[in-house]
XYZ file of C-alpha atoms in Angstrom:
180
model
C 81.038 78.144 17.038
C 77.806 78.770 15.201
C 77.295 82.333 14.010
C 74.504 83.493 11.714
C 74.178 86.833 9.967
C 71.115 88.552 8.587
C 70.943 91.950 6.913
C 70.708 93.757 10.266
C 71.726 91.198 12.877
C 74.414 88.861 14.098
C 73.233 85.745 15.923
C 76.085 84.368 18.003
C 76.986 82.489 21.163
C 76.978 84.257 24.524
C 79.803 86.297 26.075
C 80.403 87.538 29.612
C 79.736 91.125 28.517
C 76.193 90.107 27.488
C 75.101 89.488 31.090
C 74.532 93.133 32.098
C 72.502 94.200 29.040
C 70.481 90.985 29.138
C 69.845 91.503 32.864
C 68.579 95.022 32.097
C 66.210 93.544 29.515
C 65.029 90.927 32.059
C 64.416 93.668 34.642
C 61.825 95.364 32.388
C 58.300 94.289 33.455
C 56.899 95.069 30.005
C 59.436 92.777 28.312
C 58.734 90.004 30.822
C 54.937 90.404 30.815
C 54.349 87.329 28.615
C 57.235 85.198 29.934
C 56.386 82.416 32.380
C 54.500 84.051 35.273
C 55.492 87.586 34.226
C 58.184 88.015 36.897
C 61.302 90.031 36.177
C 64.735 88.471 36.664
C 67.849 89.802 38.334
C 71.462 89.634 37.177
C 72.200 86.289 38.839
C 69.092 84.692 37.334
C 70.147 86.071 33.950
C 73.688 84.725 34.367
C 72.262 81.307 35.322
C 69.961 81.411 32.295
C 72.809 82.212 29.913
C 74.831 79.360 31.412
C 71.900 76.992 30.815
C 71.447 78.261 27.242
C 75.112 77.633 26.545
C 74.740 74.158 28.048
C 72.002 73.375 25.512
C 74.420 74.264 22.726
C 76.932 71.803 24.110
C 74.456 68.962 24.688
C 72.050 69.393 21.752
C 73.937 71.252 19.034
C 71.414 74.089 19.102
C 70.338 76.728 21.571
C 69.545 80.371 22.087
C 71.643 82.903 20.207
C 72.601 86.317 21.511
C 71.139 88.793 18.994
C 73.473 91.676 18.209
C 72.678 94.721 16.077
C 75.227 94.669 13.233
C 75.521 98.441 12.879
C 76.130 99.179 16.573
C 77.235 95.941 18.274
C 74.426 96.412 20.813
C 72.862 93.300 22.368
C 69.177 93.346 21.384
C 68.152 90.125 23.168
C 67.945 86.521 22.036
C 66.424 84.136 19.546
C 66.963 80.484 18.905
C 65.919 76.935 19.533
C 65.211 75.130 22.794
C 63.235 72.202 24.152
C 59.975 73.468 25.734
C 60.083 71.375 28.919
C 57.541 73.735 30.513
C 54.824 72.251 28.246
C 55.299 68.462 28.385
C 52.264 67.700 26.208
C 54.076 68.969 23.070
C 57.232 66.925 23.648
C 59.246 65.758 21.895
C 59.607 69.171 20.275
C 62.001 71.994 19.551
C 60.706 75.525 20.012
C 61.814 78.708 18.307
C 61.669 81.664 20.665
C 62.823 85.255 20.946
C 63.045 88.073 23.468
C 64.141 91.574 22.535
C 64.420 94.755 24.536
C 61.647 97.313 24.058
C 63.857 99.701 22.087
C 64.030 96.993 19.395
C 60.301 96.277 19.122
C 58.269 97.159 16.058
C 61.167 97.060 13.586
C 60.856 93.497 12.297
C 64.009 92.428 14.144
C 62.365 89.567 16.055
C 60.969 88.164 12.802
C 64.343 88.533 11.058
C 66.152 86.822 13.932
C 63.593 84.037 14.398
C 63.516 83.326 10.648
C 67.289 82.792 10.745
C 66.888 80.436 13.724
C 64.153 78.462 11.927
C 66.328 78.216 8.802
C 69.214 76.979 10.976
C 66.976 74.374 12.626
C 65.669 72.939 9.383
C 68.655 73.388 7.081
C 71.605 72.912 9.447
C 70.188 70.661 12.168
C 67.723 68.635 10.097
C 64.753 69.152 12.391
C 61.423 67.708 11.218
C 59.197 70.133 13.144
C 59.559 73.405 15.024
C 56.937 74.790 17.384
C 56.491 78.172 18.982
C 54.418 78.847 22.079
C 52.825 82.127 23.147
C 50.569 83.060 25.990
C 47.056 83.876 24.843
C 46.917 87.640 24.386
C 50.503 87.993 23.189
C 49.373 89.113 19.746
C 52.792 90.486 18.750
C 54.399 87.046 19.135
C 51.540 85.376 17.279
C 52.044 87.802 14.356
C 55.723 86.803 14.228
C 54.752 83.122 14.238
C 52.399 83.724 11.309
C 55.148 85.575 9.397
C 57.393 82.540 9.946
C 54.761 80.391 8.231
C 53.662 78.696 11.442
C 50.081 77.612 12.029
C 48.191 77.305 15.325
C 47.703 73.662 16.307
C 46.406 73.781 19.872
C 45.466 75.906 22.859
C 46.133 74.626 26.341
C 47.250 75.682 29.824
C 50.894 75.689 30.875
C 51.043 73.405 33.923
C 54.049 75.275 35.303
C 52.446 78.740 35.286
C 48.704 78.190 34.889
C 48.496 80.539 31.913
C 46.690 79.773 28.645
C 49.042 79.281 25.712
C 48.747 78.712 21.968
C 51.078 76.312 20.218
C 52.064 77.041 16.612
C 53.903 74.599 14.378
C 55.895 74.423 11.157
C 57.031 71.154 9.579
C 60.151 70.755 7.495
C 57.927 69.990 4.476
C 55.928 73.199 4.972
C 59.168 75.131 5.389
C 60.640 73.621 2.193
C 57.500 74.430 0.199
C 57.284 78.073 1.326
C 58.552 80.823 -0.976
C 61.506 82.831 0.303
């Protein structure tokens, strides 16, 4: 079982007790504003999502981590790696993504978590390239991408949701050359 630790976070696989707090996060319209078509999700949709995320771990050797606050054990949300099937024009690709509850915004936690996921992708899984995709207007996510060393490479429209998105990218060579 893969488990990563950062100064403030534990990135781990999913547990049954994560469903309710993740469902609460998915029920918040502000959290979901920039996700897909902006719709909230219920508990069953969240449970199905977690099952799918765990399936990616089994089939690909990477996936989305549950993000836990080290000091409290509270589930903050997720970060990790997935294949962005919703945007076929960037495939083959692996995307780093994150989603945290509002009470965890503005503290650098998403950047800390995503940086650990990027490090895992390059150093542990030998990926050559990692992308990240944000809807145009989601400036907070774009700031995180920039902090990760990613650069914008294209703007397009998501065929699944009809929303404009920006694709950022980081190669393994760029990652290796960056100071840490």
